[in-house]
CSV table of C-alpha atoms and ligand atoms in Angstrom, one decimal:
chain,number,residue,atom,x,y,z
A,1,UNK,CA,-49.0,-12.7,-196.2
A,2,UNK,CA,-45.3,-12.8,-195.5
A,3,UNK,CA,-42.9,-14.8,-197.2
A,4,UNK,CA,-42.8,-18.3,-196.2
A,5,UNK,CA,-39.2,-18.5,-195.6
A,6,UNK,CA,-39.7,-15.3,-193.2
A,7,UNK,CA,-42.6,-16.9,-191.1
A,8,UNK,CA,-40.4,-20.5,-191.4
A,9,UNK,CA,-37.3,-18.0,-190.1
A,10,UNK,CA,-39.5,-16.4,-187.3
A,11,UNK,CA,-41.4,-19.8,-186.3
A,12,UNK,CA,-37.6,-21.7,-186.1
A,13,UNK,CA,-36.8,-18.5,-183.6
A,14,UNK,CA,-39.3,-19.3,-181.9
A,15,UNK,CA,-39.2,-23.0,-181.2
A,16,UNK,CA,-35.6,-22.3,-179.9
A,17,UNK,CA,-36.4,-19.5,-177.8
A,18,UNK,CA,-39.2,-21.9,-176.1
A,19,UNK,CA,-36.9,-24.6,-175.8
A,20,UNK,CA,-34.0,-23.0,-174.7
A,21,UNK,CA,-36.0,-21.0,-172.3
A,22,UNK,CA,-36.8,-24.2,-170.3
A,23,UNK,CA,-33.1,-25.2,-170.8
A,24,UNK,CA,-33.4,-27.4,-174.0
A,25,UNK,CA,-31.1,-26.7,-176.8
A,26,UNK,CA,-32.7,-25.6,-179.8
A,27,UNK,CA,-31.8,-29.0,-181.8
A,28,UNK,CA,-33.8,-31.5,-179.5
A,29,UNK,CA,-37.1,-29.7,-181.1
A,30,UNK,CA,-37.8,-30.9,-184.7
A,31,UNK,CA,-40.3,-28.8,-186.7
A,32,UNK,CA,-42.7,-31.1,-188.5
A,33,UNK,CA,-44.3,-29.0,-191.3
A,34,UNK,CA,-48.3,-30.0,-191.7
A,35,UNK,CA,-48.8,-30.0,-195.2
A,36,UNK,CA,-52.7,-31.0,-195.6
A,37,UNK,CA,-54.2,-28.8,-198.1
A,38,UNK,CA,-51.7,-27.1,-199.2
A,39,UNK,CA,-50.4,-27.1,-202.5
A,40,UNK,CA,-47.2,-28.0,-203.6
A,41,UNK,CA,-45.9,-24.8,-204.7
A,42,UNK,CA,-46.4,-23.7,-200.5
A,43,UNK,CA,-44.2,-27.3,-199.9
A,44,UNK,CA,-41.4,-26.1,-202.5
A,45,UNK,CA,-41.1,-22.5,-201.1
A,46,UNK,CA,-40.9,-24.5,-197.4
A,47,UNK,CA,-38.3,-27.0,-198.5
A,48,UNK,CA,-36.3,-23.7,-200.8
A,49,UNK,CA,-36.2,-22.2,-197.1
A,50,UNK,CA,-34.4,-25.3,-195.2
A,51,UNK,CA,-37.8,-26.9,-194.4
A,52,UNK,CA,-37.0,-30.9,-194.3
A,53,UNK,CA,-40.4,-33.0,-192.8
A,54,UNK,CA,-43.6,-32.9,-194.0
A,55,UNK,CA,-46.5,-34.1,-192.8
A,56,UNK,CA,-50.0,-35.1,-194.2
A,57,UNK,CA,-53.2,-36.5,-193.0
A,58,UNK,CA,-54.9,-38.0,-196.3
A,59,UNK,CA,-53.2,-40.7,-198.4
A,60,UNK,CA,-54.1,-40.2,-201.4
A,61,UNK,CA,-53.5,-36.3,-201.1
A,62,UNK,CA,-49.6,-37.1,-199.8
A,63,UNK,CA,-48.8,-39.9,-203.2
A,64,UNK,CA,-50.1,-37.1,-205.1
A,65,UNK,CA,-47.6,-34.4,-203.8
A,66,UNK,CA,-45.1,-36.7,-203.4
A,67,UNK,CA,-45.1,-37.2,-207.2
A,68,UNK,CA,-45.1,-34.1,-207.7
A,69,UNK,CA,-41.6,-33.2,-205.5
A,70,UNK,CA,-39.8,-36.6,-206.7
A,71,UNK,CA,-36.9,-34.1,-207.0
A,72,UNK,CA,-36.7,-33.0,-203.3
A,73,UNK,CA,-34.9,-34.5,-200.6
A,74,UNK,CA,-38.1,-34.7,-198.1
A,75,UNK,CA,-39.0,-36.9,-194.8
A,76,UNK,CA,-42.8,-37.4,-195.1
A,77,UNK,CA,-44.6,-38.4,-192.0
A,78,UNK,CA,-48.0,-39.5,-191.7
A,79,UNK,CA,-50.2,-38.2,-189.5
A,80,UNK,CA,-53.6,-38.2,-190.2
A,81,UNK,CA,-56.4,-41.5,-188.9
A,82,UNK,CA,-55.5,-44.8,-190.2
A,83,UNK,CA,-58.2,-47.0,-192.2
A,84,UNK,CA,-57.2,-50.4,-192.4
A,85,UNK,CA,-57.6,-50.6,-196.0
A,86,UNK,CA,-55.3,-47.9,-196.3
A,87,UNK,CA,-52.1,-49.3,-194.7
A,88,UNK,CA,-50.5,-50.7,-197.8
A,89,UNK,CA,-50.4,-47.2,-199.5
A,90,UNK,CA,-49.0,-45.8,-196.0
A,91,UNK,CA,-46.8,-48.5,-195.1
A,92,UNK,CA,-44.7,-47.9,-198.8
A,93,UNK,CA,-44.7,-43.9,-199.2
A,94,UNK,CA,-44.2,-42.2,-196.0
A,95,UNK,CA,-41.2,-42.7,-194.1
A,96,UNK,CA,-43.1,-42.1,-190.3
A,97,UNK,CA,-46.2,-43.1,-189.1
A,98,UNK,CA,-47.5,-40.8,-186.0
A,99,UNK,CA,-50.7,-42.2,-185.7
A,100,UNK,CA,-50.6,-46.0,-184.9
A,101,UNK,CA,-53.5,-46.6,-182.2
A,102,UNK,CA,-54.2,-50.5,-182.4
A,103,UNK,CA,-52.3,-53.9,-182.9
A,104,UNK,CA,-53.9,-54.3,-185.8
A,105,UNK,CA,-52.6,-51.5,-187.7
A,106,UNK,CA,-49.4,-52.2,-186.3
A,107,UNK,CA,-49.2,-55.8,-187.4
A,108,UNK,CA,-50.5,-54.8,-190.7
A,109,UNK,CA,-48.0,-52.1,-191.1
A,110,UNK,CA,-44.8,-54.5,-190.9
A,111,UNK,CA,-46.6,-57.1,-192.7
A,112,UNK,CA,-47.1,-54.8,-195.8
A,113,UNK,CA,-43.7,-52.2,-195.6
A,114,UNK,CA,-41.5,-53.2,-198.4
A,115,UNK,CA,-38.6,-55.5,-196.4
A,116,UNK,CA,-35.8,-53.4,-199.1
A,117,UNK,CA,-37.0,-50.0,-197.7
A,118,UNK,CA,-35.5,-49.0,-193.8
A,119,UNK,CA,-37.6,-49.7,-191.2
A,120,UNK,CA,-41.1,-47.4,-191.3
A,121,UNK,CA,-40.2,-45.3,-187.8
A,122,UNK,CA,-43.4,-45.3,-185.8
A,123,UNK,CA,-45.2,-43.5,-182.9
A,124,UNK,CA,-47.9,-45.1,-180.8
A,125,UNK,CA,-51.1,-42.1,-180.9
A,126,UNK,CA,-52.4,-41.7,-177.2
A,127,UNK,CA,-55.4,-40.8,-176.5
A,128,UNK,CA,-55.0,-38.0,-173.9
A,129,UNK,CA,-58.8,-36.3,-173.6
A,130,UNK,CA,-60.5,-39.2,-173.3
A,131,UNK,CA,-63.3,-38.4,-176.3
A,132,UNK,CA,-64.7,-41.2,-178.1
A,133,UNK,CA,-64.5,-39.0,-181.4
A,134,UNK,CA,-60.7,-38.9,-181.1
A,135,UNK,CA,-58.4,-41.5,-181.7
A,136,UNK,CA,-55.4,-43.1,-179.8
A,137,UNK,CA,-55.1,-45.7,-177.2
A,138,UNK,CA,-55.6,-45.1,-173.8
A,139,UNK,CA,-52.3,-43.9,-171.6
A,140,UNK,CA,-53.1,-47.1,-169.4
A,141,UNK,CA,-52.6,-49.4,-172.8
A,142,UNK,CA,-49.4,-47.3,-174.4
A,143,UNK,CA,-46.9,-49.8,-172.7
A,144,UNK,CA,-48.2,-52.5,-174.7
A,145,UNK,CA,-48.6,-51.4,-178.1
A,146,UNK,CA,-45.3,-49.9,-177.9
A,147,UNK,CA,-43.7,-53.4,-177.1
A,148,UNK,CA,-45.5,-54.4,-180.1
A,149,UNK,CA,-44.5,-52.1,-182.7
A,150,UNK,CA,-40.9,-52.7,-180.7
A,151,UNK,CA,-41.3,-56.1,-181.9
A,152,UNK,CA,-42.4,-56.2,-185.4
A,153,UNK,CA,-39.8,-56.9,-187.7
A,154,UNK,CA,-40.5,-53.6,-190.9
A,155,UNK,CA,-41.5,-50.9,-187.8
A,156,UNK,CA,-38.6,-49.2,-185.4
A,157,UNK,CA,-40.4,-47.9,-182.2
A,158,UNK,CA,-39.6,-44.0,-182.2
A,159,UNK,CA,-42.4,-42.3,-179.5
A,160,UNK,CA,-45.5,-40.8,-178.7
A,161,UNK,CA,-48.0,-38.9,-180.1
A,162,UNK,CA,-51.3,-36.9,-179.0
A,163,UNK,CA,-53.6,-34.9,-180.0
A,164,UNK,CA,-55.6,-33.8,-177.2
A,165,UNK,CA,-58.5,-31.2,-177.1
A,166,UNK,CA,-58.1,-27.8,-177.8
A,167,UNK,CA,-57.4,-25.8,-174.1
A,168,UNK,CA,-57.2,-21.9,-173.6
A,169,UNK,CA,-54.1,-21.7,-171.2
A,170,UNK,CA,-50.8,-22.7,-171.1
A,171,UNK,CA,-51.3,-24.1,-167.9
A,172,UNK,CA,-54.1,-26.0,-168.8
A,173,UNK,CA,-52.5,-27.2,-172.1
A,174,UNK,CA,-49.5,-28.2,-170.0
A,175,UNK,CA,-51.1,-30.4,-167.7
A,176,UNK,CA,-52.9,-32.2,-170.4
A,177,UNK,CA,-49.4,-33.2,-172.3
A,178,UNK,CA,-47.9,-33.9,-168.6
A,179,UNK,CA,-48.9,-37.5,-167.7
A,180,UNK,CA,-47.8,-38.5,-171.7
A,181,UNK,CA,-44.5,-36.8,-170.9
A,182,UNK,CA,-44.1,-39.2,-167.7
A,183,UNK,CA,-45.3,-42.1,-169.2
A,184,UNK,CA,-42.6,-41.3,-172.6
A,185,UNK,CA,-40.1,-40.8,-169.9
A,186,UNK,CA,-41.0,-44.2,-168.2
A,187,UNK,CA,-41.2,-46.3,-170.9
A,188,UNK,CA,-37.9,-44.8,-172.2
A,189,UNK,CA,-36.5,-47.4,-169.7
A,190,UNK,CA,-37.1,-50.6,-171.4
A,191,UNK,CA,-37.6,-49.2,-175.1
A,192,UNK,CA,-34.2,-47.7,-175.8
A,193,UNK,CA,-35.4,-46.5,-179.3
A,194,UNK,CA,-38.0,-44.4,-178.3
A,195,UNK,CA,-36.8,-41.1,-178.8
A,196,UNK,CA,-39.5,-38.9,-179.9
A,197,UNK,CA,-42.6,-36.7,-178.0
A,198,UNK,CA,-44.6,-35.8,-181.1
A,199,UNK,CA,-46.8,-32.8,-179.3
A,200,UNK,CA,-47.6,-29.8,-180.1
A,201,UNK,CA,-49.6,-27.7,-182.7
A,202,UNK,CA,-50.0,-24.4,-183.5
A,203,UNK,CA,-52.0,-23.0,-180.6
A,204,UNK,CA,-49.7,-25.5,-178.3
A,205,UNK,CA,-46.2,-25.7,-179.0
A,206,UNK,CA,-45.0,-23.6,-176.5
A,207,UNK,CA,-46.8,-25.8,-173.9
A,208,UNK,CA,-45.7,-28.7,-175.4
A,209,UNK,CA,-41.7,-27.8,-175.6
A,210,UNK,CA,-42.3,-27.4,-172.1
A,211,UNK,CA,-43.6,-31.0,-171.7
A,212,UNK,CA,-40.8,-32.1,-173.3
A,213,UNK,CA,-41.9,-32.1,-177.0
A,214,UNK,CA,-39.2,-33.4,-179.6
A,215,UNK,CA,-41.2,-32.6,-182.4
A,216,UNK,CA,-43.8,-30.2,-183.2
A,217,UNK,CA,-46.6,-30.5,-185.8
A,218,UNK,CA,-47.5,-27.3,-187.1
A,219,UNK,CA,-49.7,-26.4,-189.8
A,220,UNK,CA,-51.2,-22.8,-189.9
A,221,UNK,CA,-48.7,-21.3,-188.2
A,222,UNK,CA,-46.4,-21.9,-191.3
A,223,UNK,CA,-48.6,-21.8,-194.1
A,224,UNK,CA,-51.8,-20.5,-193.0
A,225,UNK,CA,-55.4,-21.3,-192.3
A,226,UNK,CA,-55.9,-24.2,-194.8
A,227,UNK,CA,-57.6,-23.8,-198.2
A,228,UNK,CA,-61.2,-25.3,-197.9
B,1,PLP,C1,-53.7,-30.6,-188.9
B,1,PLP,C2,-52.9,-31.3,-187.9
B,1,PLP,C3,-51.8,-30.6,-187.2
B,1,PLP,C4,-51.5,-29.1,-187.5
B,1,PLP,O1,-52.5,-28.3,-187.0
B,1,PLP,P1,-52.3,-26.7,-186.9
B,1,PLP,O2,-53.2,-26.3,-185.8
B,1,PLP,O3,-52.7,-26.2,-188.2
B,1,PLP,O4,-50.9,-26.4,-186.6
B,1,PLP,C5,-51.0,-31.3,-186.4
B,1,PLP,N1,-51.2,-32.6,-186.1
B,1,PLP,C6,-52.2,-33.2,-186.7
B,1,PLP,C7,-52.4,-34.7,-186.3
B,1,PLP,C8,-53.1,-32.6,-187.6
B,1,PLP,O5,-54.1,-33.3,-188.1
């Protein structure tokens, strides 16, 4: 395995090249590093090599790793499926929340950030392939959640996130982040503060640039297939 710092290096190259190749400047694509499984030691080396957001899927997992890289200067984002049980712990050690798909977890969220912290910046999930194992809301019911979280008082509205099912082809994987990239654009109108497309993985980014992605979530294209 290479270096991280050379795949972080080559994988930076290569978010610009896709951006800027569908006239985009390489700064309006933020590289979200997907931590999950990984240990610590694979965080340090990313964060040694420039490497600034983080993102986990299990809480306990990120509190842990957090602990353990008190002395970096990190932005952790949630991303994983939110339990409502769980929303205290999230609401208090992660500074984004990508994966907010009912009002419920919204309200909660507010309710339970610490009022001294800044705001907890939030994206509404969408559920873009329509599979009842997945989560997110439906397109037709992003306007509304999104004026929620706009509302709450600890939460600052920030985008849109999916998730959507595996596809082979560019073109196909393009079409499926399309009507997201229409609606973000759309809602943009009235919700001046949403300002991120969270799409893109590592067998879609390129796709998703092209759809307008603001920032990508990639995982085993930086570190690897995941440790069992
Ligand atoms: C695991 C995960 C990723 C990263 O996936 P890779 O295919 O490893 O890049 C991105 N987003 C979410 C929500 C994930 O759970």
């Amino acid at each position: 395995m290479p270096h991280i710092s050379q795949t972080l290096d080559q994988l930076t190259a290569d978010i610009a090249a896709a951006a800027q190749s569908c006239g985009r400047p390489a700064s309006a694509v933020t590289l979200l590093a997907v931590s999950k499984r990984q240990p610590v030691s694979a965080m340090r080396d990313a964060h040694a090599a420039g490497q600034r957001h983080f993102g986990e899927n299990y809480v306990q997992e990120a509190i842990d790793k957090r602990e353990h890289l008190a002395d970096l200067n990190m932005v952790w984002h949630f991303i994983g499926p939110i339990q409502s049980n769980k929303t205290r712990d999230i609401a208090n050690a992660f500074d984004w929340v990508h994966s907010v798909d009912r009002d419920k977890i919204a309200e909660r969220l507010s309710a339970q950030r610490d009022p001294a912290l800044p705001a907890l910046n939030v994206c509404v999930q969408v559920n873009l392939s329509d599979e009842d194992s997945k989560s997110g809301v439906a397109l037709a019911d992003a306007a509304q959640l999104c004026a929620l979280v706009a509302r709450l008082p600890n939460l600052a509205l920030r985008g849109l996130m999916a998730i959507p099912a595996a596809l082979d082809s560019e073109a196909e994987q393009r079409a499926c982040f399309a009507p997201l990239r229409q609606e973000f654009d759309r809602l943009r109108e009235t919700l001046p503060t949403l300002d991120t497309l969270s799409i893109g993985m590592s067998g879609d980014y390129g796709a998703a640039i092209a759809e307008g992605s603001t920032m990508v979530r990639i995982g085993t294209a930086l570190f690897g297939a995941r440790p069992s």
